[in-house]
Amino acid sequence: MEPIHKGGMVARLAQGRAELDRLLAFRRRAFPHRHGREEDDQDALSAHVMVERDGDVLAYFRVMLFGWGAGLAQGYAARFYDVGPLSRYARPIAEMGRFCVAPEGVHPDVLRLAWGAMTRIVDEGKAGLLVGCTSFRGAGWEAHRAGLALLAAEFVGPAEHLPGRKAAEVVGLDQAGPVGDRRASLAALPPLLRTYLGMGGWVSDHAVVDRDLDTLHVFTCVEVDRVPPARASSLRVVAG
């Protein structure tokens, strides 16, 4: 991926161990691990993308690209979900993870650049799916009941592609009960998940409790060909 420039900022791939260490430190603040570690086996398989300005990291994500569905077994999501139902998928799949931004908040153009970089990677890799694990802060599922209820009611994916249960501690989305105030329920979703859903994305029928990161996450999938045309066009303008 060639760098993308906008308003004094640049989205680019990390180069070398020193830059990766800097990004891991940035990432660790967003995803504090109860055992103090952050680097994992997926890092060696991933491209690491940063948005920076004047040497300061403003946003980060990592991405793995698999040639077809069977490759997902080597990804991060496969640690927690049985991704076998997607193993016959014939096109490349991009798995995005650890998306985070500077804790003090960022200008909207930072997010546009990050998504522009992701769009370029997806297009260059000819990926048909963009998948990942999208996290709610806090492992206690009851605190996220409103958002989980909305996901259960409107956003669970097609049965033939849904990942199965694999993790030791899971919560069925149907445990959340009925949807109350839809607007409040939508606001209760993590911003990244709202972005995925706005692109036509779907989620698993259960969430996974991650005690190490103190999060609750759902498997998330965006079918690239089904992204609304206006949204796809705006992303590709940024991606160049």
CSV table of C-alpha atoms in Angstrom, one decimal:
chain,number,residue,atom,x,y,z
A,1,MET,CA,0.0,0.0,0.0
A,2,GLU,CA,1.3,3.4,-1.0
A,3,PRO,CA,1.0,6.2,1.6
A,4,ILE,CA,-2.2,8.3,1.6
A,5,HIS,CA,-1.7,12.0,2.5
A,6,LYS,CA,-4.4,14.4,3.7
A,7,GLY,CA,-4.2,17.7,5.6
A,8,GLY,CA,-0.7,17.2,7.0
A,9,MET,CA,-1.4,13.6,8.0
A,10,VAL,CA,-0.3,10.3,6.4
A,11,ALA,CA,-1.7,6.8,6.5
A,12,ARG,CA,1.1,4.3,5.8
A,13,LEU,CA,2.5,0.8,6.6
A,14,ALA,CA,4.9,0.5,9.5
A,15,GLN,CA,8.4,-0.3,8.5
A,16,GLY,CA,10.8,-2.2,10.7
A,17,ARG,CA,10.9,-3.4,14.3
A,18,ALA,CA,11.4,0.0,15.8
A,19,GLU,CA,8.2,1.3,14.3
A,20,LEU,CA,6.3,-1.9,15.3
A,21,ASP,CA,7.5,-1.4,18.9
A,22,ARG,CA,6.2,2.1,18.9
A,23,LEU,CA,2.8,1.0,17.6
A,24,LEU,CA,2.6,-1.8,20.1
A,25,ALA,CA,3.1,0.7,22.9
A,26,PHE,CA,0.3,2.9,21.3
A,27,ARG,CA,-1.9,-0.2,21.0
A,28,ARG,CA,-1.2,-1.3,24.6
A,29,ARG,CA,-2.9,1.8,25.9
A,30,ALA,CA,-6.1,1.0,24.1
A,31,PHE,CA,-6.0,-2.7,24.8
A,32,PRO,CA,-4.4,-3.2,28.2
A,33,HIS,CA,-3.8,-6.9,28.8
A,34,ARG,CA,-4.2,-8.2,32.4
A,35,HIS,CA,-0.8,-10.0,32.1
A,36,GLY,CA,0.9,-6.9,30.6
A,37,ARG,CA,1.6,-8.3,27.2
A,38,GLU,CA,0.2,-7.2,23.9
A,39,GLU,CA,2.2,-8.7,21.0
A,40,ASP,CA,0.8,-12.0,19.7
A,41,ASP,CA,1.3,-14.6,17.0
A,42,GLN,CA,-0.9,-12.7,14.5
A,43,ASP,CA,1.5,-9.7,14.5
A,44,ALA,CA,4.1,-11.5,12.4
A,45,LEU,CA,1.4,-12.4,9.9
A,46,SER,CA,0.0,-8.8,9.7
A,47,ALA,CA,0.5,-5.6,7.9
A,48,HIS,CA,0.5,-2.7,10.4
A,49,VAL,CA,-1.1,0.5,9.3
A,50,MET,CA,-0.7,3.8,11.1
A,51,VAL,CA,-2.1,7.3,10.7
A,52,GLU,CA,0.4,9.9,11.9
A,53,ARG,CA,1.1,13.6,11.9
A,54,ASP,CA,4.5,15.1,12.6
A,55,GLY,CA,5.7,11.8,14.0
A,56,ASP,CA,2.8,11.4,16.4
A,57,VAL,CA,0.6,8.2,15.9
A,58,LEU,CA,-3.1,9.1,15.7
A,59,ALA,CA,-4.6,5.8,14.7
A,60,TYR,CA,-3.6,2.2,14.1
A,61,PHE,CA,-4.9,-1.1,12.9
A,62,ARG,CA,-3.4,-4.4,11.7
A,63,VAL,CA,-4.7,-6.5,8.8
A,64,MET,CA,-4.1,-10.0,7.5
A,65,LEU,CA,-5.1,-11.1,4.0
A,66,PHE,CA,-6.1,-14.7,3.3
A,67,GLY,CA,-6.4,-16.1,-0.2
A,68,TRP,CA,-9.7,-17.9,0.5
A,69,GLY,CA,-11.9,-18.9,3.4
A,70,ALA,CA,-9.8,-21.8,4.7
A,71,GLY,CA,-7.1,-19.3,5.5
A,72,LEU,CA,-9.2,-17.8,8.2
A,73,ALA,CA,-8.2,-20.7,10.5
A,74,GLN,CA,-4.8,-18.9,10.8
A,75,GLY,CA,-6.4,-15.6,11.9
A,76,TYR,CA,-7.1,-14.0,15.2
A,77,ALA,CA,-10.9,-14.6,15.1
A,78,ALA,CA,-10.3,-18.3,14.8
A,79,ARG,CA,-9.0,-18.3,18.4
A,80,PHE,CA,-12.5,-17.5,19.6
A,81,TYR,CA,-14.9,-18.6,16.9
A,82,ASP,CA,-15.4,-21.7,14.7
A,83,VAL,CA,-14.9,-20.1,11.3
A,84,GLY,CA,-15.4,-23.4,9.5
A,85,PRO,CA,-18.7,-22.1,7.9
A,86,LEU,CA,-16.6,-19.6,5.9
A,87,SER,CA,-13.9,-22.1,4.9
A,88,ARG,CA,-15.5,-22.6,1.4
A,89,TYR,CA,-15.5,-18.9,0.6
A,90,ALA,CA,-13.6,-18.7,-2.7
A,91,ARG,CA,-12.4,-15.1,-2.7
A,92,PRO,CA,-9.7,-13.4,-0.5
A,93,ILE,CA,-10.7,-12.3,3.0
A,94,ALA,CA,-9.2,-9.4,4.9
A,95,GLU,CA,-9.1,-9.7,8.7
A,96,MET,CA,-8.8,-6.3,10.5
A,97,GLY,CA,-7.9,-6.0,14.2
A,98,ARG,CA,-6.8,-3.8,17.1
A,99,PHE,CA,-8.2,-0.7,15.5
A,100,CYS,CA,-7.6,2.2,17.9
A,101,VAL,CA,-7.1,5.9,18.0
A,102,ALA,CA,-5.2,8.4,20.2
A,103,PRO,CA,-6.9,8.5,23.7
A,104,GLU,CA,-7.2,12.3,23.6
A,105,GLY,CA,-9.5,12.1,20.6
A,106,VAL,CA,-8.9,12.7,16.9
A,107,HIS,CA,-10.1,14.8,14.0
A,108,PRO,CA,-12.6,13.0,11.7
A,109,ASP,CA,-10.0,13.1,8.9
A,110,VAL,CA,-8.0,10.7,10.9
A,111,LEU,CA,-10.7,8.1,10.7
A,112,ARG,CA,-11.3,8.9,7.1
A,113,LEU,CA,-7.6,8.3,6.4
A,114,ALA,CA,-7.6,5.0,8.3
A,115,TRP,CA,-10.7,3.8,6.5
A,116,GLY,CA,-9.2,5.0,3.2
A,117,ALA,CA,-6.1,2.9,3.9
A,118,MET,CA,-8.3,-0.1,4.7
A,119,THR,CA,-10.3,0.4,1.5
A,120,ARG,CA,-7.1,0.5,-0.5
A,121,ILE,CA,-5.8,-2.7,1.1
A,122,VAL,CA,-9.1,-4.5,0.5
A,123,ASP,CA,-9.3,-3.3,-3.1
A,124,GLU,CA,-5.6,-4.2,-3.9
A,125,GLY,CA,-6.1,-7.6,-2.3
A,126,LYS,CA,-9.4,-8.1,-4.2
A,127,ALA,CA,-11.0,-9.1,-0.9
A,128,GLY,CA,-14.6,-10.1,-0.9
A,129,LEU,CA,-15.0,-10.0,2.9
A,130,LEU,CA,-13.7,-7.8,5.7
A,131,VAL,CA,-13.9,-9.6,9.0
A,132,GLY,CA,-12.8,-9.0,12.6
A,133,CYS,CA,-13.7,-9.1,16.3
A,134,THR,CA,-15.4,-5.9,17.4
A,135,SER,CA,-15.1,-5.2,21.2
A,136,PHE,CA,-17.3,-3.7,23.8
A,137,ARG,CA,-15.3,-2.2,26.7
A,138,GLY,CA,-16.0,-4.3,29.8
A,139,ALA,CA,-16.4,-8.1,29.9
A,140,GLY,CA,-19.7,-8.0,31.8
A,141,TRP,CA,-22.3,-8.6,29.2
A,142,GLU,CA,-25.2,-7.2,31.2
A,143,ALA,CA,-23.7,-3.6,30.8
A,144,HIS,CA,-24.1,-4.0,27.0
A,145,ARG,CA,-27.6,-5.5,27.1
A,146,ALA,CA,-29.2,-2.8,25.0
A,147,GLY,CA,-26.7,-3.0,22.2
A,148,LEU,CA,-26.6,-6.8,22.2
A,149,ALA,CA,-30.4,-6.8,22.0
A,150,LEU,CA,-30.3,-4.6,18.9
A,151,LEU,CA,-27.7,-6.8,17.3
A,152,ALA,CA,-29.8,-9.9,17.9
A,153,ALA,CA,-32.9,-8.3,16.5
A,154,GLU,CA,-31.4,-6.8,13.3
A,155,PHE,CA,-27.8,-7.7,12.5
A,156,VAL,CA,-27.2,-11.4,12.9
A,157,GLY,CA,-25.6,-12.8,9.8
A,158,PRO,CA,-26.9,-15.5,7.4
A,159,ALA,CA,-27.1,-18.9,9.0
A,160,GLU,CA,-24.9,-20.6,6.4
A,161,HIS,CA,-21.9,-18.3,7.2
A,162,LEU,CA,-22.3,-17.8,10.9
A,163,PRO,CA,-19.2,-18.8,12.9
A,164,GLY,CA,-19.9,-21.5,15.6
A,165,ARG,CA,-19.2,-21.4,19.3
A,166,LYS,CA,-15.6,-22.2,20.3
A,167,ALA,CA,-14.5,-19.9,23.2
A,168,ALA,CA,-14.8,-21.0,26.8
A,169,GLU,CA,-17.1,-18.2,27.8
A,170,VAL,CA,-19.8,-17.0,25.4
A,171,VAL,CA,-23.1,-15.1,25.6
A,172,GLY,CA,-25.9,-15.7,23.2
A,173,LEU,CA,-27.2,-12.4,21.8
A,174,ASP,CA,-30.7,-13.6,22.4
A,175,GLN,CA,-30.0,-13.6,26.1
A,176,ALA,CA,-30.2,-9.7,26.0
A,177,GLY,CA,-34.0,-9.7,25.6
A,178,PRO,CA,-36.1,-7.3,23.6
A,179,VAL,CA,-35.0,-4.0,22.1
A,180,GLY,CA,-36.1,-1.0,24.1
A,181,ASP,CA,-35.3,2.5,22.7
A,182,ARG,CA,-33.7,1.7,19.3
A,183,ARG,CA,-31.8,5.0,19.2
A,184,ALA,CA,-30.3,4.5,22.6
A,185,SER,CA,-29.4,0.9,21.7
A,186,LEU,CA,-27.6,2.0,18.6
A,187,ALA,CA,-25.7,4.7,20.6
A,188,ALA,CA,-24.7,1.9,23.0
A,189,LEU,CA,-22.7,0.1,20.3
A,190,PRO,CA,-19.0,0.7,19.9
A,191,PRO,CA,-18.3,3.3,17.2
A,192,LEU,CA,-16.3,0.8,15.1
A,193,LEU,CA,-19.2,-1.6,15.1
A,194,ARG,CA,-21.6,1.1,14.1
A,195,THR,CA,-19.2,1.8,11.1
A,196,TYR,CA,-19.3,-1.8,10.1
A,197,LEU,CA,-23.0,-2.0,10.4
A,198,GLY,CA,-23.3,1.2,8.3
A,199,MET,CA,-21.5,-0.6,5.6
A,200,GLY,CA,-24.0,-3.4,5.6
A,201,GLY,CA,-22.1,-5.6,8.0
A,202,TRP,CA,-23.4,-8.4,10.1
A,203,VAL,CA,-22.4,-10.1,13.4
A,204,SER,CA,-22.3,-13.5,15.0
A,205,ASP,CA,-25.2,-14.8,17.0
A,206,HIS,CA,-23.1,-14.8,20.2
A,207,ALA,CA,-20.5,-12.7,21.9
A,208,VAL,CA,-17.2,-13.9,23.5
A,209,VAL,CA,-16.0,-12.8,26.9
A,210,ASP,CA,-12.3,-11.9,26.9
A,211,ARG,CA,-11.1,-11.6,30.5
A,212,ASP,CA,-7.5,-10.9,29.5
A,213,LEU,CA,-8.5,-7.7,27.7
A,214,ASP,CA,-11.7,-7.1,29.8
A,215,THR,CA,-13.8,-6.9,26.7
A,216,LEU,CA,-16.8,-8.6,25.1
A,217,HIS,CA,-16.6,-9.0,21.4
A,218,VAL,CA,-18.6,-10.2,18.4
A,219,PHE,CA,-17.5,-11.6,15.1
A,220,THR,CA,-18.1,-9.0,12.5
A,221,CYS,CA,-18.3,-9.4,8.7
A,222,VAL,CA,-18.7,-6.9,5.9
A,223,GLU,CA,-19.4,-8.2,2.4
A,224,VAL,CA,-17.5,-5.8,0.2
A,225,ASP,CA,-19.9,-6.1,-2.8
A,226,ARG,CA,-22.8,-5.2,-0.5
A,227,VAL,CA,-21.4,-1.9,0.9
A,228,PRO,CA,-23.9,0.8,-0.1
A,229,PRO,CA,-22.7,2.5,-3.3
A,230,ALA,CA,-22.5,6.0,-1.9
A,231,ARG,CA,-20.4,4.8,1.1
A,232,ALA,CA,-18.1,2.7,-1.1
A,233,SER,CA,-17.6,5.7,-3.4
A,234,SER,CA,-16.7,8.1,-0.5
A,235,LEU,CA,-14.2,5.5,0.9
A,236,ARG,CA,-12.5,5.1,-2.5
A,237,VAL,CA,-12.2,8.8,-3.0
A,238,VAL,CA,-10.0,8.9,0.2
A,239,ALA,CA,-8.2,5.7,-0.9
A,240,GLY,CA,-7.4,7.3,-4.2
